[in-house]
mmCIF file of C-alpha atoms in Angstrom:
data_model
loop_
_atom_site.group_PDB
_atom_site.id
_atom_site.type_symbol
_atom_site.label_atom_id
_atom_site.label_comp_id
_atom_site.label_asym_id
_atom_site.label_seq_id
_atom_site.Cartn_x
_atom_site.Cartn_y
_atom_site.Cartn_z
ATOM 1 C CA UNK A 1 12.352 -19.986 -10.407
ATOM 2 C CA UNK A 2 11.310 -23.635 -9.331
ATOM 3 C CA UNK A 3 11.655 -22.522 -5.589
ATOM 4 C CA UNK A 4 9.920 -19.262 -5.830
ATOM 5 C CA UNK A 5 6.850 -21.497 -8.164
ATOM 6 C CA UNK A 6 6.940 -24.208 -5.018
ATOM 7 C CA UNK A 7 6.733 -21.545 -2.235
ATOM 8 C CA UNK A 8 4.096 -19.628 -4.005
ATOM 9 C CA UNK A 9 1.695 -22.748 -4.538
ATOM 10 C CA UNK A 10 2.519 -23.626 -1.178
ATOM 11 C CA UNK A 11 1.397 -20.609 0.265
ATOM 12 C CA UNK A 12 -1.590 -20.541 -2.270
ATOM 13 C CA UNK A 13 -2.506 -24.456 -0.508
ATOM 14 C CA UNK A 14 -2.231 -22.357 3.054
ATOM 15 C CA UNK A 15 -4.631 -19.791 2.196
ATOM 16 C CA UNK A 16 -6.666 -22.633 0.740
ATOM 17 C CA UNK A 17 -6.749 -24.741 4.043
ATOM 18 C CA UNK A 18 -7.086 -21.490 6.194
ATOM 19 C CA UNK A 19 -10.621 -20.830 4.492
ATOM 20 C CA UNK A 20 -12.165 -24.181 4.499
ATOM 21 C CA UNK A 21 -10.822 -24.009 8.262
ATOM 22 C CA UNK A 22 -12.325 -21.262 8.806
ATOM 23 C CA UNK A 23 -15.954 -22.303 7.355
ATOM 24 C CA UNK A 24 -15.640 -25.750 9.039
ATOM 25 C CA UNK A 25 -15.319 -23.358 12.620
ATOM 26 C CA UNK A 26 -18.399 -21.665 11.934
ATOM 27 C CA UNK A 27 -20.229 -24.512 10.724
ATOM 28 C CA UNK A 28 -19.327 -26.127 14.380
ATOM 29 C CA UNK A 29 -20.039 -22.384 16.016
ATOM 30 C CA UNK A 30 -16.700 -21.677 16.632
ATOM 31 C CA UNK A 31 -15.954 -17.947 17.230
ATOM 32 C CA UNK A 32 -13.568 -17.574 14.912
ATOM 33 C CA UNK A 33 -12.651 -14.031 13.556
ATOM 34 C CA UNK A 34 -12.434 -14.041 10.055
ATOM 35 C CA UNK A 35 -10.759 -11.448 7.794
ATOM 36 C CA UNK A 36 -10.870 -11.681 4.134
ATOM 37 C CA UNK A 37 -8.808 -10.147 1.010
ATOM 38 C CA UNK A 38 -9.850 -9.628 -2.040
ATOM 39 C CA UNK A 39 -7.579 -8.413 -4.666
ATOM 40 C CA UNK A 40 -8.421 -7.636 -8.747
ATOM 41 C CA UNK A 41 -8.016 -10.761 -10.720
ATOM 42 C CA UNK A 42 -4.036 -10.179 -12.984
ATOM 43 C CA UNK A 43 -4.219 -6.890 -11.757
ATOM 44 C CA UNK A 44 -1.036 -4.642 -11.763
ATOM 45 C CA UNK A 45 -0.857 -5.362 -7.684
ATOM 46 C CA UNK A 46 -0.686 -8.887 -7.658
ATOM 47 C CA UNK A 47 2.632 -9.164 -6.567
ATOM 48 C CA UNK A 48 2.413 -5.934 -3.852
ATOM 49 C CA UNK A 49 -1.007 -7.681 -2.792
ATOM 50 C CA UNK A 50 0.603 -11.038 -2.501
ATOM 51 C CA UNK A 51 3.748 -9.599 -0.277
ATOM 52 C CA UNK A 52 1.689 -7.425 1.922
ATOM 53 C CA UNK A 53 -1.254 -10.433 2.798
ATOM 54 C CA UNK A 54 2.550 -13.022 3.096
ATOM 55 C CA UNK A 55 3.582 -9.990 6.148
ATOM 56 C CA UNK A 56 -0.372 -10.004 7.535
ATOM 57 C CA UNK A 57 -0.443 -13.616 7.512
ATOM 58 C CA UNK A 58 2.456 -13.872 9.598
ATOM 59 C CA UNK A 59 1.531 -11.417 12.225
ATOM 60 C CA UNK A 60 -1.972 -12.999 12.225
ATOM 61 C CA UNK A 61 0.127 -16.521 12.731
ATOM 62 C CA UNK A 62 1.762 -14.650 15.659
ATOM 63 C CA UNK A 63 -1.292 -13.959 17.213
ATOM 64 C CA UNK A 64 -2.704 -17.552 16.985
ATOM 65 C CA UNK A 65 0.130 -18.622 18.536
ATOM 66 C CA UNK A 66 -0.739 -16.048 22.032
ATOM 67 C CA UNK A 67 -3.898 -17.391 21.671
ATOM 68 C CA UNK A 68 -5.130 -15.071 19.288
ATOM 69 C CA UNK A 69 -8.012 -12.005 19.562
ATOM 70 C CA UNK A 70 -9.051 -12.863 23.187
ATOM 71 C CA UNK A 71 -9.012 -16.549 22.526
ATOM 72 C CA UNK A 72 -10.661 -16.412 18.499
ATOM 73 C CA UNK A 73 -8.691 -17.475 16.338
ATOM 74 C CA UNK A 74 -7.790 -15.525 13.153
ATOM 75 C CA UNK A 75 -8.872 -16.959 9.836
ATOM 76 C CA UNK A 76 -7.720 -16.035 6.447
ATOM 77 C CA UNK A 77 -10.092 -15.440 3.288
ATOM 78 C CA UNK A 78 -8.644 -14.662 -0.124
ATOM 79 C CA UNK A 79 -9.988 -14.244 -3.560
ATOM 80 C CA UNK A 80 -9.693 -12.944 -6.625
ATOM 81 C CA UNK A 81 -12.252 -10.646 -8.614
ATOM 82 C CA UNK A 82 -12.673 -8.879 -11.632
ATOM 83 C CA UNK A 83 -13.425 -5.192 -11.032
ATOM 84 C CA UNK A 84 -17.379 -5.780 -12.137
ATOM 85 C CA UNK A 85 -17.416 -8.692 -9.652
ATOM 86 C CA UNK A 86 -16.212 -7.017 -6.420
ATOM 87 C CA UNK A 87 -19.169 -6.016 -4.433
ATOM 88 C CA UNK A 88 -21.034 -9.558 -5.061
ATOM 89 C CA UNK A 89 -18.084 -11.035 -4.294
ATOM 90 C CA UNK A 90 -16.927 -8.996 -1.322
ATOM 91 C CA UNK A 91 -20.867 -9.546 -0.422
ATOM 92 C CA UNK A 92 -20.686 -13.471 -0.904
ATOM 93 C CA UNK A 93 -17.472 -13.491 1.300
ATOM 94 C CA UNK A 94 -19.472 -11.942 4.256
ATOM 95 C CA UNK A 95 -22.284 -13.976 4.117
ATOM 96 C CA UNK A 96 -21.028 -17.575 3.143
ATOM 97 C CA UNK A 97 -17.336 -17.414 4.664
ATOM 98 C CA UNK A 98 -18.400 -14.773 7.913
ATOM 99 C CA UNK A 99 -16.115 -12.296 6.558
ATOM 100 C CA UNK A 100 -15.906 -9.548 9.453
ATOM 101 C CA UNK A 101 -13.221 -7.345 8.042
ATOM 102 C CA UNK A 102 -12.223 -6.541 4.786
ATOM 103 C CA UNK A 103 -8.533 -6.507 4.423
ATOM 104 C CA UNK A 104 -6.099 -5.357 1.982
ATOM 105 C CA UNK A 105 -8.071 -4.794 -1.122
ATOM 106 C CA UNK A 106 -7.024 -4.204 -4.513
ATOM 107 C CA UNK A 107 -6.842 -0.273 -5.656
ATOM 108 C CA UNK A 108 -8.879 -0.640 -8.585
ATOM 109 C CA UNK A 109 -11.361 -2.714 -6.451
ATOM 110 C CA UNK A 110 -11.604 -0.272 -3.768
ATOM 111 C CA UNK A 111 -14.693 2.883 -4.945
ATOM 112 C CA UNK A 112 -17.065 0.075 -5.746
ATOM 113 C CA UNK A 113 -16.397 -1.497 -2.661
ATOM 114 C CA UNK A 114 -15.989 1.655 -0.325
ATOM 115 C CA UNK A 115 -19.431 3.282 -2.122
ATOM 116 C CA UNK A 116 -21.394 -0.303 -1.820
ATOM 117 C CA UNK A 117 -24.694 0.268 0.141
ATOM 118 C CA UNK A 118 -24.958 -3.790 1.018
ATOM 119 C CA UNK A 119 -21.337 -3.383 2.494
ATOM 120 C CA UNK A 120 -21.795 -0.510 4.700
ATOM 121 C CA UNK A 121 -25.507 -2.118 5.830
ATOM 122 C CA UNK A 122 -23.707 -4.706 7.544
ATOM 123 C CA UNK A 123 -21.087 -2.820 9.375
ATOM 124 C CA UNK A 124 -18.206 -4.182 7.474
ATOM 125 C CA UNK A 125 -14.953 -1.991 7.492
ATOM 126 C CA UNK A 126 -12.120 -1.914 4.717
ATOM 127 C CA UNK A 127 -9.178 -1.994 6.842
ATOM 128 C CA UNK A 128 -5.817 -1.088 5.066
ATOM 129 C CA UNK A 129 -6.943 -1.189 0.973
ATOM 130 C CA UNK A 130 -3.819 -1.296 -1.028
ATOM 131 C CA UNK A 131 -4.811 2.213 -2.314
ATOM 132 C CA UNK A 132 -3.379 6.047 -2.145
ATOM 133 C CA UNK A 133 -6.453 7.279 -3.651
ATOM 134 C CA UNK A 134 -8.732 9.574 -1.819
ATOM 135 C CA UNK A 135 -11.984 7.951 -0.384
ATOM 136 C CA UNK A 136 -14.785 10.129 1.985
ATOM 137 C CA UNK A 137 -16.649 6.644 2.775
ATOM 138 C CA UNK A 138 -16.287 6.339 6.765
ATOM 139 C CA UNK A 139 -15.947 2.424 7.152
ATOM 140 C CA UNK A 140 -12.528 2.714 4.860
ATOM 141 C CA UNK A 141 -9.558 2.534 7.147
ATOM 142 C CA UNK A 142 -6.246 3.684 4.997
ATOM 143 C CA UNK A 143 -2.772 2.693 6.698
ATOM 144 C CA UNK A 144 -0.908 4.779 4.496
ATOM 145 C CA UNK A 145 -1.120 8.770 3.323
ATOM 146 C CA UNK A 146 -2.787 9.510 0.458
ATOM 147 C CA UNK A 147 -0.735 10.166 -2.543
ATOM 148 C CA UNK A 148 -1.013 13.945 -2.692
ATOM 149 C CA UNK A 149 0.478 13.529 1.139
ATOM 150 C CA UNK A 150 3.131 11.878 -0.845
ATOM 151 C CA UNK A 151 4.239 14.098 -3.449
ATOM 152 C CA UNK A 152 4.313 16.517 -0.819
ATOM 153 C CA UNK A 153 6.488 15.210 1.734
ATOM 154 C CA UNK A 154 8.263 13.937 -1.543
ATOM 155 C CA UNK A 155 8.973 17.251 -2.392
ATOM 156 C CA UNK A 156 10.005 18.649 0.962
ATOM 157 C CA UNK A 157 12.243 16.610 0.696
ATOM 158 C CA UNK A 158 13.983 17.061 -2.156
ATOM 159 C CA UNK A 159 14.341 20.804 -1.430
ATOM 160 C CA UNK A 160 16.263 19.396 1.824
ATOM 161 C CA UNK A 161 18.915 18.068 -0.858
ATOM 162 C CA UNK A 162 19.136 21.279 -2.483
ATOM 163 C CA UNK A 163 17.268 20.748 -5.175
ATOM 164 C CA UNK A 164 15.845 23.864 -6.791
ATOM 165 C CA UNK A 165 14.323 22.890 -9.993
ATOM 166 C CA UNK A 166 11.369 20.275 -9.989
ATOM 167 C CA UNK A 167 8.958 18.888 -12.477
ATOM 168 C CA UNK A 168 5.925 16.917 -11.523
ATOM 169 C CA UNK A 169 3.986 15.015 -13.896
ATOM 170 C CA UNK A 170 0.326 13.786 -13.469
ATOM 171 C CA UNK A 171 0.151 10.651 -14.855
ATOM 172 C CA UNK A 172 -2.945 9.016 -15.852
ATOM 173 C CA UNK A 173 -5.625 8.059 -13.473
ATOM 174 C CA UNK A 174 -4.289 11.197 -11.592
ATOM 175 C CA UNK A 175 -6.403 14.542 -11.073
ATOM 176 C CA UNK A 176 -4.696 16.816 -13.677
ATOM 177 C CA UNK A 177 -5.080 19.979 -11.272
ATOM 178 C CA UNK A 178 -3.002 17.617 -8.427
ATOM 179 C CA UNK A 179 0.494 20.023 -9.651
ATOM 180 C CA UNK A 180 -1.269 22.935 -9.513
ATOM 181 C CA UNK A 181 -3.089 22.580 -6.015
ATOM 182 C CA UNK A 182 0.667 21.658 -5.152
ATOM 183 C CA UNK A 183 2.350 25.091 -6.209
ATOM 184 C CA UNK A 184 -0.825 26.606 -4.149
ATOM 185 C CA UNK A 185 -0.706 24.422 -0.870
ATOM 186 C CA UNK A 186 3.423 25.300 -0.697
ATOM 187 C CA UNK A 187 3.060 28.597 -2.085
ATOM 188 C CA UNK A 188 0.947 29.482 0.786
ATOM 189 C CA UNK A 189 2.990 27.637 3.151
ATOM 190 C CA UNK A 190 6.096 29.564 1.499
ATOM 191 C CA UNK A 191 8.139 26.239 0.847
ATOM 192 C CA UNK A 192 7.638 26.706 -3.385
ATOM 193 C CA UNK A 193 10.807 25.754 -4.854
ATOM 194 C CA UNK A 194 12.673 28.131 -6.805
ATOM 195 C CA UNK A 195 11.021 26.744 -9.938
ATOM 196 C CA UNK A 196 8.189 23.765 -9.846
ATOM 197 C CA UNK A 197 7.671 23.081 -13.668
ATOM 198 C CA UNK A 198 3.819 21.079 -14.109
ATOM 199 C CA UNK A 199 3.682 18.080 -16.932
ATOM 200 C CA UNK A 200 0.772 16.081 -17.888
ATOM 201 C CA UNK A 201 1.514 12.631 -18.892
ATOM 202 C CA UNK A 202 -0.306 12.159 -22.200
ATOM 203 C CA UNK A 203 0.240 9.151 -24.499
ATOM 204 C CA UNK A 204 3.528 9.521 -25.908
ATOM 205 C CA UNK A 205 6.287 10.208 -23.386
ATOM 206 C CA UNK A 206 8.510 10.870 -25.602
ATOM 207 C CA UNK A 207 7.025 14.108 -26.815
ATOM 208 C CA UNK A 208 6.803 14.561 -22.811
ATOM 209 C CA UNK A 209 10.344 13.978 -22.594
ATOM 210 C CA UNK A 210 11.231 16.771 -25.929
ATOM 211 C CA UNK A 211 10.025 19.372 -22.864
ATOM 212 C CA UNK A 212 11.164 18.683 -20.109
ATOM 213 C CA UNK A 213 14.630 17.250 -21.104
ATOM 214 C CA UNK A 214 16.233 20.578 -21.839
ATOM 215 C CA UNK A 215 14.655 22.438 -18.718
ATOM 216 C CA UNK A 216 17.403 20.390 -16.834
ATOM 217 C CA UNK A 217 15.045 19.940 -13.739
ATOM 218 C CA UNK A 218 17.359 18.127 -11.130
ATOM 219 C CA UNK A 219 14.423 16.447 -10.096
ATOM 220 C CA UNK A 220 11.276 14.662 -12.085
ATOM 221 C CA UNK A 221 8.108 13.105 -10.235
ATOM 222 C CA UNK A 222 6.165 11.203 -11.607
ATOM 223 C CA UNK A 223 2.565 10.856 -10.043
ATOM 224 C CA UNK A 224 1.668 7.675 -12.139
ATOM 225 C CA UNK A 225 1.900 3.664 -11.923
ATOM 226 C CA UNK A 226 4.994 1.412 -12.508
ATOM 227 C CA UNK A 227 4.603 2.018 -16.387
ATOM 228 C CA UNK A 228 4.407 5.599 -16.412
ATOM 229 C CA UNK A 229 7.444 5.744 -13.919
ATOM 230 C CA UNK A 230 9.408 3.523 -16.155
ATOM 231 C CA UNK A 231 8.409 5.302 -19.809
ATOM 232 C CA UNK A 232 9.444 8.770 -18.626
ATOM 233 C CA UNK A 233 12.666 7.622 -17.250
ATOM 234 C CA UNK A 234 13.674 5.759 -20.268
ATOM 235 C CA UNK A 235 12.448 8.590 -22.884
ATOM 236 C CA UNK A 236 14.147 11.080 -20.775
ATOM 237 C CA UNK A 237 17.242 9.349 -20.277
ATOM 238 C CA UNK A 238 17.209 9.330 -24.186
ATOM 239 C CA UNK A 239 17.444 12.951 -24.222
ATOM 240 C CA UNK A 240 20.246 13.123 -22.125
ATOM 241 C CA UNK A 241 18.320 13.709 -18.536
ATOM 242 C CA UNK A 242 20.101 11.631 -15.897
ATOM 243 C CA UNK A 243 18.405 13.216 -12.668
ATOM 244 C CA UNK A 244 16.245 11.842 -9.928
ATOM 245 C CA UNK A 245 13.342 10.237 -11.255
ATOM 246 C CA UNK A 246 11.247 10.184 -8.023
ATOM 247 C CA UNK A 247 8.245 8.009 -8.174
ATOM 248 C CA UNK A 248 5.381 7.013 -5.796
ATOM 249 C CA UNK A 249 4.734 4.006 -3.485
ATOM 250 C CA UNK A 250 2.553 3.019 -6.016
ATOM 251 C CA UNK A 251 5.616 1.859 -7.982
ATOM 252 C CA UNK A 252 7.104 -1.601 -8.374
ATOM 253 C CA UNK A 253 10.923 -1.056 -8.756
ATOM 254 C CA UNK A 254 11.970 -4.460 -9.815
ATOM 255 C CA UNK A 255 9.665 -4.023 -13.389
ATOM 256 C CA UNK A 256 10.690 -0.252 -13.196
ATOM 257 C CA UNK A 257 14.543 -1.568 -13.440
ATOM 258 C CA UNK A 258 13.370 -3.709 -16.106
ATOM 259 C CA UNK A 259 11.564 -1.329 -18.304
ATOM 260 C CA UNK A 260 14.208 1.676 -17.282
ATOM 261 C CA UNK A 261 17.073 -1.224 -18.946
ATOM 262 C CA UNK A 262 20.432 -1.844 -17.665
ATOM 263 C CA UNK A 263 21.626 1.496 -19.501
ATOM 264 C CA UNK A 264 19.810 3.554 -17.504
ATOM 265 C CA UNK A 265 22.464 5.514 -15.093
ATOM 266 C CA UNK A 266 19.770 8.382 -13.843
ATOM 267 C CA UNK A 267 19.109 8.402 -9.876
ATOM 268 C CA UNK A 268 15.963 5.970 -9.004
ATOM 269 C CA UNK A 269 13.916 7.520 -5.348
ATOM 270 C CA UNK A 270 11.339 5.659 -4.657
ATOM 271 C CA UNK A 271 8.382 6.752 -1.651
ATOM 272 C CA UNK A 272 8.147 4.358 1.465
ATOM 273 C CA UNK A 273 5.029 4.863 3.535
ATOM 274 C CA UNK A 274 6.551 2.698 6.360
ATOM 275 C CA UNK A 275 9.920 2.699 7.643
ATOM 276 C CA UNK A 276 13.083 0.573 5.644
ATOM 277 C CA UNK A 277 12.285 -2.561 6.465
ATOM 278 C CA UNK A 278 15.937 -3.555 6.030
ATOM 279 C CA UNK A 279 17.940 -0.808 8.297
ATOM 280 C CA UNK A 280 14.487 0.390 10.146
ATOM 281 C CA UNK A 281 15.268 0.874 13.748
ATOM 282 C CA UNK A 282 11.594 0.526 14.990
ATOM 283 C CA UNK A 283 11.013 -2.276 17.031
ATOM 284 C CA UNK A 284 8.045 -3.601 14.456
ATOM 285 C CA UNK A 285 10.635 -3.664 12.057
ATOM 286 C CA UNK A 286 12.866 -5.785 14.382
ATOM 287 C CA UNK A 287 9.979 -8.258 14.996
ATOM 288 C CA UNK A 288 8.658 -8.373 11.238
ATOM 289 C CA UNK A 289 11.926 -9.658 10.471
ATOM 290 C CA UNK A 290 12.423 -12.092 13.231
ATOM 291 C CA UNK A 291 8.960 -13.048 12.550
ATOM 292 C CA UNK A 292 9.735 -13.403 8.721
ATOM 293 C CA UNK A 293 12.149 -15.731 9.032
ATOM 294 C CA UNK A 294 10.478 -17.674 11.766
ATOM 295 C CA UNK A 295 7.403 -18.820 9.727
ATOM 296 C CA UNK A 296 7.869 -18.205 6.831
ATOM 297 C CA UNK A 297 11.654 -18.263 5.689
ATOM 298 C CA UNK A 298 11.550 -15.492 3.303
ATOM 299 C CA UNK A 299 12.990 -11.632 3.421
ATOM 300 C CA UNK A 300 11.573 -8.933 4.135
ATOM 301 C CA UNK A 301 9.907 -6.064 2.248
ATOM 302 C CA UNK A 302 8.145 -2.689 2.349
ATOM 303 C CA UNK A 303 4.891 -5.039 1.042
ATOM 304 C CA UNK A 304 5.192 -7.462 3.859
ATOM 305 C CA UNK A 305 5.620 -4.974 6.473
ATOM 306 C CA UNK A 306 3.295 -2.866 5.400
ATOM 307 C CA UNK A 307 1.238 -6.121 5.995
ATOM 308 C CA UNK A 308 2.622 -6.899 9.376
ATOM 309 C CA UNK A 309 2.261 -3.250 10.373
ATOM 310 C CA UNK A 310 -1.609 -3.077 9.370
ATOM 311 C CA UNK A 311 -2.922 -6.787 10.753
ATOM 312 C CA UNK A 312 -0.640 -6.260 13.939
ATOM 313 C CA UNK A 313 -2.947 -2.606 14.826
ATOM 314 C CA UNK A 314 -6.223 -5.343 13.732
ATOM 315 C CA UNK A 315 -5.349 -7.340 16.533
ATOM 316 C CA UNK A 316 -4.260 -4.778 19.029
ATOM 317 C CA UNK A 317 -7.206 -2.911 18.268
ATOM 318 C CA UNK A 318 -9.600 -5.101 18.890
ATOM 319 C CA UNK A 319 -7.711 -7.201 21.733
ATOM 320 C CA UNK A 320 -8.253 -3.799 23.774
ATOM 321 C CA UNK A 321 -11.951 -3.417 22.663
ATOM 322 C CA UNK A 322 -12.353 -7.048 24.341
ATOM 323 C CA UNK A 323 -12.255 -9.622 21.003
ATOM 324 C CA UNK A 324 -15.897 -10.632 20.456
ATOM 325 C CA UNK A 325 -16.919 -7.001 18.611
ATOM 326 C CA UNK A 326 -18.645 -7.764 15.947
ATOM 327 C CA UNK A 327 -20.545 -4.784 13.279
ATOM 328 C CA UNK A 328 -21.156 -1.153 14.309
ATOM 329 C CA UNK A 329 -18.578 -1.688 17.649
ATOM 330 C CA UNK A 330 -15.868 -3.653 15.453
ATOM 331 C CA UNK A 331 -15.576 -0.454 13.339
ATOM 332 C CA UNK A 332 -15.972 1.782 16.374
ATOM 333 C CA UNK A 333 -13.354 -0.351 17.523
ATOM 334 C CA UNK A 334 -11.058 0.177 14.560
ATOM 335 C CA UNK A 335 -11.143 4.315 15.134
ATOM 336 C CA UNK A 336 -8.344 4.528 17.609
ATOM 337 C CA UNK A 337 -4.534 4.811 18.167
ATOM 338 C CA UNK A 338 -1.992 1.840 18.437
ATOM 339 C CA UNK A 339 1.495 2.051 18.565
ATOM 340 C CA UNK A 340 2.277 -0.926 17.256
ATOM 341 C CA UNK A 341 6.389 -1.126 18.164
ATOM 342 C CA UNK A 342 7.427 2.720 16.885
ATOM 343 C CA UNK A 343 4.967 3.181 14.747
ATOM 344 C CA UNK A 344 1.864 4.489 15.680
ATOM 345 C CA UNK A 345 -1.812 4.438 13.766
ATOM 346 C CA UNK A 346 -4.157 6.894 14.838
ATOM 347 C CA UNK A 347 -7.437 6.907 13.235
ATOM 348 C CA UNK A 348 -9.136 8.959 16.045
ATOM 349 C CA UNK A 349 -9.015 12.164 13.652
ATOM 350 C CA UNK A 350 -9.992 10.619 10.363
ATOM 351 C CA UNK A 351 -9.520 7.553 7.824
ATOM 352 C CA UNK A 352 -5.770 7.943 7.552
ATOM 353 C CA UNK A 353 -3.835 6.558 10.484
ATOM 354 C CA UNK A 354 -0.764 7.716 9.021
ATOM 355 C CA UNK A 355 0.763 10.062 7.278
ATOM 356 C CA UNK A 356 4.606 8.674 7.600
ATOM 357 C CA UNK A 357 6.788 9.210 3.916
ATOM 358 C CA UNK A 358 10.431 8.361 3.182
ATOM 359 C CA UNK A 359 12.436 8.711 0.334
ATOM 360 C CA UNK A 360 14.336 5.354 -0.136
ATOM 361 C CA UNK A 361 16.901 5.023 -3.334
ATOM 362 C CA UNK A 362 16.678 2.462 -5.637
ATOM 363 C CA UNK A 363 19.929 0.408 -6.135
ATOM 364 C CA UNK A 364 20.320 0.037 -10.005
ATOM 365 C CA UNK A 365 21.641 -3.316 -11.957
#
């Protein structure tokens, strides 16, 4: 506990002396490229948020080291906001700090941000928001699928196993009609599962549980957060359900475990939207790790690749457009295709440069 408190107010001094570097460079008209994150204030993805800017930071670090975006260095922003405070933040970011990019923000923060008239005026994009939602606004860049794309491929999946009897439950936050556009979109592409049983997550899962327990469903997922995942598991493993409890990237397995308690012996599957960044065999994953351990000592996870994956396309990106973009060309600049080391993000089609889904299992104890 004393090491992990050390490292993480070590890191929090980094990010410190990265942003007063960075508005010391412009002060001395240094062409610096700035990105900045800004992530809800104790909200649920502090930890995922934390990870993921740890894996940006290092490939950013990388970079600096080549001599970074055609000879700018890359500077690091970071605050934290209240949801009511994110667009004059965000806004206050851009114009005192020279925020050109805004990186990794928080889910909740992201349809104030992403709708904000100010924000699209001056031609900054949201690159990579920590968010599965869906979002129309064309300066949003997403990294990851949606989380319909998930449930899908989730699904899919599971049939591969064998599985023939499915629940889905839309918990809140989620569009209640999300199951039932499912059974429609597979229905029509003739992958339904023998039977796909539809729940809605309402405030007692226990009651939730009293159904679906005795439909034996081999498989339960749960389109919800880290609480909702948890509450079903535990009330249905009170009923005697010890299945696959699938749940969505949006999940942090490490509370889940908690909340699910050591008695819990059902089957934890958890979605990945980039590859294991344990056994991966991409060559990103490769160089995350090397990288990891490199600069900054500590192991790797989905969250910090996910990082790595998303600042390492930033720099490619704009390293091909020529570095010193700036506005309407950065976020022209920003609508292409990188492979980044096996994984590739196209966003020359739309706001999602990927659509890759895995289902990874959850070791329990």
């Amino acid at each position: 506990m004393w090491f992990a408190l050390v490292r993480r107010g070590t890191r929090a001094l980094a990010c410190l002396a990265t942003a007063v570097a960075a508005m010391a460079a412009h002060a001395q008209g240094s062409p610096a490229f700035v990105v900045g994150q800004l992530v809800e204030r104790g909200g649920a993805q502090a930890d995922y948020a934390r990870d993921f800017m740890a894996g940006a930071k290092v490939a950013f670090d990388t970079a600096n080291l080549g001599g970074g975006i055609k000879g700018r260095r890359i500077s690091l922003v970071q605050r934290e906001a209240a949801q009511g405070e994110a667009v004059s933040q965000a806004i206050d970011m851009i114009e005192r700090d020279h925020v050109e990019v805004l990186f990794g923000v928080s889910e909740r923060l992201l349809p104030a941000l992403a709708t904000s008239a100010e924000i699209a005026r001056r031609n900054v994009p949201l690159l990579a928001p920590l968010s599965g939602a869906a979002s129309a606004s064309d300066n949003v860049l997403f990294t990851r699928p949606d989380y319909e794309h998930e449930i899908v491929a989730a699904h899919n999946r599971l049939r591969q196993f064998g599985m023939r009897r499915i629940a889905v439950v839309s918990g809140t936050g989620f569009d209640p009609q999300l199951g039932t556009r499912l059974r429609g979109a597979l229905s029509n592409k003739g992958q339904l599962a023998d039977t796909l049983d539809l729940y809605t997550l309402g405030s007692d899962p226990g009651e939730l549980a009293a159904r679906i327990a005795p439909t034996q469903p081999t498989a339960v997922i749960v389109a919800g957060d880290t609480l909702a995942y948890a509450s079903i598991g535990r009330a249905l493993a009170k009923r005697g359900w010890y299945g696959f409890l699938v749940g969505l990237s949006s999940v942090n397995p490490q509370i889940a475990k908690e909340i699910l308690g050591s008695g819990y012996s059902g089957g934890m599957l958890l979605v990945q939207t980039v590859p294991n960044p344990i056994s991966g065999n991409a060559r990103v994953v490769r160089e995350h790790t090397a990288r990891m351990k490199q600069l900054l000592d500590e192991p790797p996870s989905a969250a910090t690749l996910a990082g790595y994956i998303a600042a390492t396309y930033l720099v490619h990106s704009l390293n091909a457009a020529g570095g010193r973009v700036a506005g309407a060309e950065l976020r022209r600049a920003l609508q292409t295709r990188v492979d980044v080391g096996g994984f590739t993000l196209d966003f020359t089609r739309g706001n999602r440069g990927s659509e890759f889904v895995e289902l990874s299992y959850v070791q329990g104890g």
